């Protein structure tokens, strides 16, 4: 009797075994490359590694190196790029809602039951988990990779990159809270002062923070049709205007009818901090983060405010960060 489901013949099983073997060898080679890199203290796991001028936790670095070699971006793709804790979750929700608005209605929208990170996966997580030769083929992806380290096809395919920048002190405080909650139990807690020293010398995940921002800011000046540079704080203060910019840049501009029907307002409401935070999936669910650890969704929605750093940093700490920002961002408006 014929089998009810297609079965693999022995040739394709052999092929799979060989692929598995190649993949194991490849992963071992990656481990060797990574173990030879300069190290610093990690924020969640033991180490951060210096690779091509930036600091990365071990697990996503595997995915980054693989994506650099294998990703085939398409001209229609959109990549959301942030350094961790700059508004990734919020902008994933916004771009996903904007780009897919004709596919879903607001009562059954995927964001009501799925965390934004599952709707818009991280490139480095996909490549760390999957066969290096499998191309993601999704129209909207996200990454924390710095501009100078992006896979070449993102630069050559003509695809679009949306970069979100957040005030450094707020980014730092958000990062410290987040990593403190996820820090491996066997590691001692990282006091705020120690975290600040690492952040200021550049050794934070995907840091130096300032070089990460400057890379995309310069690219947005050189290639304004391909790289959009947005600020978290501007989205907070003028959400309507910036949602329109996101829609135009991603190739899905709002029509006049949509504006009249209040589509922009509905998207902003769906993606607001309060709405997302109050959803069951974001109160109780969890998913694999860009640092490749399981993250309870609830910790992605802490305060969502501008200026929370005032509640944590001493005058000396503020001076230390502000001085670097002043020097590094002297040309950035
Ligand atoms: P990730 O890079 O690890 O994915 P990311 O989403 O950038 O994290 O950072 C979470 C920050 O964005 C949190 O900031 P906080 O620690 O200062 O509170 C989080 O509260 C904030 N955030 C999450 N969702 C929203 C939202 N819808 N609107 C505004 N801020 C948000």
Coordinates of C-alpha atoms and ligand atoms in Angstrom, one line a residue:
X1 CA 0.0 0.0 0.0
X2 CA 1.2 3.5 -0.9
X3 CA 2.3 5.6 2.1
X4 CA -0.2 8.3 3.0
X5 CA 2.6 11.0 3.2
X6 CA 5.5 11.5 0.9
X7 CA 8.6 9.7 2.3
X8 CA 12.3 10.5 1.7
X9 CA 14.2 8.0 -0.4
X10 CA 17.6 6.7 0.8
X11 CA 19.5 9.2 -1.5
X12 CA 17.8 12.2 0.1
X13 CA 18.4 10.7 3.6
X14 CA 22.1 10.3 2.8
X15 CA 22.1 13.9 1.6
X16 CA 20.5 15.1 4.9
X17 CA 23.1 13.2 6.9
X18 CA 25.9 14.8 4.9
X19 CA 24.4 18.2 5.4
X20 CA 24.2 17.6 9.1
X21 CA 27.8 16.5 9.2
X22 CA 28.9 19.6 7.2
X23 CA 26.9 21.8 9.6
X24 CA 28.6 20.2 12.7
X25 CA 32.0 20.8 11.1
X26 CA 31.0 24.4 10.2
X27 CA 29.8 25.1 13.8
X28 CA 33.1 23.7 15.2
X29 CA 35.1 26.0 12.8
X30 CA 33.0 29.0 14.0
X31 CA 33.7 28.1 17.7
X32 CA 37.5 28.0 16.8
X33 CA 37.3 31.5 15.2
X34 CA 35.3 32.9 18.1
X35 CA 37.6 31.4 20.8
X36 CA 40.6 33.2 19.2
X37 CA 39.0 36.7 19.4
X38 CA 39.7 39.2 22.2
X39 CA 37.3 38.9 25.1
X40 CA 35.6 41.1 27.7
X41 CA 33.1 40.4 30.4
X42 CA 29.7 39.5 29.1
X43 CA 26.5 41.1 30.4
X44 CA 24.3 38.0 30.3
X45 CA 26.7 35.2 29.6
X46 CA 30.3 34.9 30.4
X47 CA 32.0 36.7 27.4
X48 CA 31.6 39.4 24.8
X49 CA 34.0 39.0 21.8
X50 CA 35.6 41.7 19.7
X51 CA 34.9 41.0 16.0
X52 CA 35.5 43.5 13.3
X53 CA 35.7 46.4 15.8
X54 CA 32.4 45.6 17.7
X55 CA 31.6 43.5 20.8
X56 CA 29.2 40.6 20.6
X57 CA 27.9 37.9 22.9
X58 CA 29.0 34.4 21.8
X59 CA 25.7 32.9 20.5
X60 CA 24.5 35.7 18.2
X61 CA 28.1 36.1 16.9
X62 CA 27.8 32.7 15.3
X63 CA 24.7 33.8 13.5
X64 CA 26.3 37.1 12.4
X65 CA 29.3 35.5 10.8
X66 CA 27.1 33.0 9.1
X67 CA 24.7 35.7 7.9
X68 CA 27.6 37.7 6.5
X69 CA 28.6 34.8 4.4
X70 CA 25.2 33.5 3.3
X71 CA 22.4 36.1 3.3
X72 CA 21.0 37.0 0.0
X73 CA 18.9 40.1 0.6
X74 CA 16.4 41.2 -2.0
X75 CA 15.8 44.7 -3.3
X76 CA 12.3 44.7 -1.8
X77 CA 13.4 43.6 1.7
X78 CA 13.3 46.0 4.7
X79 CA 15.7 45.6 7.6
X80 CA 15.0 47.2 11.0
X81 CA 18.3 47.9 12.8
X82 CA 18.9 48.9 16.3
X83 CA 21.5 48.5 19.0
X84 CA 19.8 46.6 21.9
X85 CA 17.2 48.5 24.0
X86 CA 16.7 51.4 21.5
X87 CA 13.1 50.5 20.7
X88 CA 13.4 47.3 18.7
X89 CA 10.2 45.8 20.0
X90 CA 8.2 48.9 19.4
X91 CA 9.5 49.5 15.8
X92 CA 9.1 45.8 15.0
X93 CA 5.4 46.1 15.9
X94 CA 5.1 49.4 13.9
X95 CA 6.8 48.2 10.7
X96 CA 5.0 44.9 10.8
X97 CA 1.6 46.6 11.2
X98 CA 2.3 49.2 8.6
X99 CA 3.7 46.7 6.0
X100 CA 0.9 44.1 6.5
X101 CA -2.0 46.4 7.1
X102 CA -4.1 45.1 4.2
X103 CA -3.7 41.5 5.3
X104 CA -5.2 41.7 8.8
X105 CA -8.1 43.4 10.6
X106 CA -7.6 44.9 14.1
X107 CA -9.7 42.3 15.9
X108 CA -7.7 39.3 14.7
X109 CA -4.3 41.0 14.3
X110 CA -1.2 38.7 14.9
X111 CA 0.2 41.2 17.3
X112 CA -2.7 40.6 19.6
X113 CA -1.5 37.0 20.2
X114 CA 2.1 37.1 19.1
X115 CA 5.1 39.1 20.5
X116 CA 6.6 41.5 17.9
X117 CA 9.9 39.5 18.0
X118 CA 8.1 36.5 16.7
X119 CA 6.5 38.5 13.9
X120 CA 9.8 40.0 12.9
X121 CA 12.7 37.7 13.7
X122 CA 16.4 38.7 14.2
X123 CA 18.6 37.8 11.3
X124 CA 21.4 36.6 13.6
X125 CA 19.1 34.4 15.6
X126 CA 17.8 32.8 12.4
X127 CA 21.3 32.1 11.1
X128 CA 22.5 30.8 14.5
X129 CA 19.7 28.3 14.7
X130 CA 19.3 27.2 11.1
X131 CA 21.2 25.6 8.3
X132 CA 23.6 28.3 7.0
X133 CA 22.3 27.8 3.5
X134 CA 18.7 28.5 4.2
X135 CA 17.8 32.1 3.2
X136 CA 15.1 33.7 5.4
X137 CA 13.0 35.1 2.5
X138 CA 10.9 37.4 4.7
X139 CA 10.1 40.9 3.5
X140 CA 10.8 42.4 7.0
X141 CA 13.7 41.3 9.2
X142 CA 15.6 42.9 12.0
X143 CA 19.1 42.9 13.3
X144 CA 21.5 44.6 15.7
X145 CA 24.5 44.2 13.4
X146 CA 26.6 47.5 13.0
X147 CA 26.6 49.1 9.5
X148 CA 30.2 48.1 8.7
X149 CA 29.5 44.5 9.6
X150 CA 26.2 44.1 7.6
X151 CA 26.1 41.2 5.2
X152 CA 27.3 42.6 1.8
X153 CA 24.0 41.8 0.1
X154 CA 22.2 44.2 2.3
X155 CA 24.4 47.0 0.9
X156 CA 24.4 45.8 -2.7
X157 CA 20.8 44.6 -3.2
X158 CA 19.3 48.1 -2.8
X159 CA 17.1 47.0 0.0
X160 CA 16.0 49.5 2.7
X161 CA 17.3 49.9 6.2
X162 CA 15.4 51.6 9.0
X163 CA 17.8 52.5 11.9
X164 CA 16.5 53.6 15.3
X165 CA 18.6 55.6 17.7
X166 CA 17.8 56.2 21.4
X167 CA 19.3 58.6 23.8
X168 CA 22.5 56.9 25.2
X169 CA 21.7 57.2 28.9
X170 CA 18.2 55.7 28.5
X171 CA 19.6 52.9 26.3
X172 CA 22.2 52.2 28.9
X173 CA 19.7 52.0 31.8
X174 CA 17.3 49.9 29.8
X175 CA 20.2 47.5 28.9
X176 CA 21.4 47.3 32.5
X177 CA 17.9 46.4 33.7
X178 CA 17.4 43.9 30.9
X179 CA 20.7 42.1 31.2
X180 CA 20.5 42.0 35.0
X181 CA 17.3 40.1 34.8
X182 CA 18.7 37.6 32.3
X183 CA 22.2 37.3 33.7
X184 CA 23.3 33.7 34.2
X185 CA 22.8 32.5 37.8
X186 CA 26.5 31.3 38.0
X187 CA 27.8 34.8 37.3
X188 CA 28.0 37.5 40.0
X189 CA 25.5 40.4 39.6
X190 CA 26.9 43.3 37.5
X191 CA 26.7 46.6 39.5
X192 CA 25.6 49.7 37.7
X193 CA 29.0 51.3 38.0
X194 CA 30.8 48.3 36.4
X195 CA 28.2 48.2 33.6
X196 CA 28.8 51.9 33.0
X197 CA 32.6 51.4 32.7
X198 CA 32.0 48.6 30.1
X199 CA 29.4 50.7 28.2
X200 CA 31.7 53.7 28.1
X201 CA 34.7 51.8 26.9
X202 CA 32.5 50.3 24.1
X203 CA 32.2 46.7 25.5
X204 CA 28.4 46.5 25.6
X205 CA 26.5 44.0 23.4
X206 CA 27.0 45.2 19.8
X207 CA 28.9 48.3 21.1
X208 CA 30.7 50.7 21.0
X209 CA 27.2 52.3 21.2
X210 CA 28.4 55.6 19.7
X211 CA 30.2 53.9 16.7
X212 CA 27.1 51.8 16.0
X213 CA 24.9 55.0 15.8
X214 CA 27.5 56.9 13.8
X215 CA 27.8 54.1 11.2
X216 CA 24.1 54.3 10.3
X217 CA 23.9 58.1 10.7
X218 CA 26.7 58.5 8.1
X219 CA 25.1 55.9 5.8
X220 CA 21.7 57.8 6.0
X221 CA 23.5 60.9 4.8
X222 CA 25.3 59.0 2.0
X223 CA 22.3 56.8 0.9
X224 CA 19.2 58.6 2.2
X225 CA 16.9 56.7 -0.2
X226 CA 18.1 53.4 1.3
X227 CA 18.9 54.2 5.0
X228 CA 16.4 56.0 7.2
X229 CA 17.7 57.3 10.6
X230 CA 15.0 57.7 13.2
X231 CA 15.0 58.6 16.9
X232 CA 13.0 56.8 19.5
X233 CA 12.3 60.1 21.2
X234 CA 10.9 61.6 18.0
X235 CA 8.5 58.7 17.5
X236 CA 7.4 59.4 21.1
X237 CA 6.8 63.1 20.6
X238 CA 5.4 63.0 17.0
X239 CA 4.1 59.5 16.4
X240 CA 1.7 60.4 13.6
X241 CA 4.3 62.1 11.4
X242 CA 6.9 59.4 12.0
X243 CA 4.5 56.5 11.3
X244 CA 4.0 58.2 7.9
X245 CA 7.7 58.4 7.3
X246 CA 8.1 54.7 8.1
X247 CA 5.3 53.9 5.7
X248 CA 6.7 55.9 2.9
X249 CA 10.2 54.7 3.3
X250 CA 9.2 51.1 3.6
X251 CA 7.3 51.4 0.3
X252 CA 3.8 51.3 1.8
X253 CA 2.7 54.9 2.0
X254 CA -0.7 55.7 3.6
X255 CA -3.4 56.8 1.1
X256 CA -5.5 59.9 1.8
X257 CA -8.5 57.5 2.3
X258 CA -6.5 55.6 4.9
X259 CA -5.6 58.8 6.7
X260 CA -9.2 59.9 6.7
X261 CA -10.3 56.5 8.0
X262 CA -7.9 56.8 10.9
X263 CA -5.7 53.9 9.9
X264 CA -2.5 55.6 11.3
X265 CA -4.1 56.2 14.7
X266 CA -5.2 52.5 14.9
X267 CA -1.7 51.3 14.2
X268 CA -0.2 53.6 16.7
X269 CA -2.7 52.5 19.3
X270 CA -2.1 48.8 18.6
X271 CA 1.7 49.3 18.9
X272 CA 1.6 51.6 21.9
X273 CA 3.5 50.6 25.1
X274 CA 0.3 50.3 27.1
X275 CA -1.6 48.2 24.5
X276 CA 1.3 45.7 23.9
X277 CA 2.2 45.4 27.6
X278 CA -1.4 44.6 28.6
X279 CA -1.7 41.7 26.1
X280 CA -1.8 38.2 27.6
X281 CA 1.0 37.0 25.3
X282 CA 3.3 39.8 26.5
X283 CA 2.4 39.2 30.2
X284 CA 3.1 35.5 30.2
X285 CA 4.8 34.4 27.0
X286 CA 8.5 34.1 26.3
X287 CA 10.8 33.9 23.2
X288 CA 14.4 33.6 22.1
X289 CA 16.1 37.0 22.2
X290 CA 18.9 38.4 20.0
X291 CA 21.3 37.3 22.8
X292 CA 19.9 33.8 22.3
X293 CA 18.5 33.3 25.7
X294 CA 14.8 32.8 26.6
X295 CA 13.3 36.1 27.5
X296 CA 9.9 36.4 29.3
X297 CA 8.1 38.9 27.0
X298 CA 7.1 41.0 30.1
X299 CA 10.6 42.3 30.6
X300 CA 10.6 43.9 27.1
X301 CA 8.0 46.3 28.4
X302 CA 9.6 48.0 31.5
X303 CA 8.8 51.7 31.5
X304 CA 8.9 52.9 27.8
X305 CA 9.7 56.4 29.0
X306 CA 12.1 59.1 27.9
X307 CA 14.5 60.2 30.7
X308 CA 14.2 57.3 33.2
X309 CA 18.0 57.5 33.5
X310 CA 17.5 60.4 35.9
X311 CA 16.3 57.9 38.5
X312 CA 19.5 55.9 38.4
X313 CA 22.6 57.8 37.4
X314 CA 24.8 60.0 39.7
X315 CA 26.1 63.4 38.5
X316 CA 29.5 61.8 37.8
X317 CA 28.0 59.0 35.7
X318 CA 25.9 61.5 33.7
X319 CA 29.0 63.6 33.1
X320 CA 31.0 60.5 32.0
X321 CA 28.4 59.4 29.3
X322 CA 27.5 63.0 28.2
X323 CA 31.2 63.8 27.6
X324 CA 31.6 60.8 25.2
X325 CA 28.4 61.7 23.5
X326 CA 29.4 65.3 23.1
X327 CA 32.7 64.3 21.5
X328 CA 31.5 61.5 19.3
X329 CA 28.2 63.1 18.2
X330 CA 29.5 66.6 17.6
X331 CA 28.3 66.5 14.0
X332 CA 25.1 64.5 14.6
X333 CA 22.0 66.7 14.7
Ligands
LIG1 P1 15.7 44.6 22.3 O1 16.6 45.5 21.6 O2 16.3 43.7 23.3 O3 14.7 43.9 21.5 P2 14.1 46.9 22.9 O4 12.7 46.6 22.5 O5 14.9 47.9 22.1 O6 14.8 45.6 23.3 O7 14.0 47.6 24.3 C1 13.0 47.6 25.2 C2 12.8 49.1 25.6 O8 11.8 49.6 24.7 C3 12.3 49.2 27.0 O9 12.7 50.5 27.4 P3 12.8 50.8 29.0 O10 13.7 49.7 29.6 O11 13.4 52.1 29.1 O12 11.5 50.8 29.6 C4 10.8 49.1 26.7 O13 10.0 49.6 27.8 C5 10.6 50.0 25.5 N1 9.4 49.6 24.7 C6 8.9 48.4 24.5 N2 7.8 48.5 23.8 C7 7.6 49.9 23.6 C8 6.5 50.6 23.0 N3 5.5 50.0 22.4 N4 6.6 51.9 23.0 C9 7.7 52.6 23.6 N5 8.7 51.9 24.2 C10 8.6 50.6 24.2

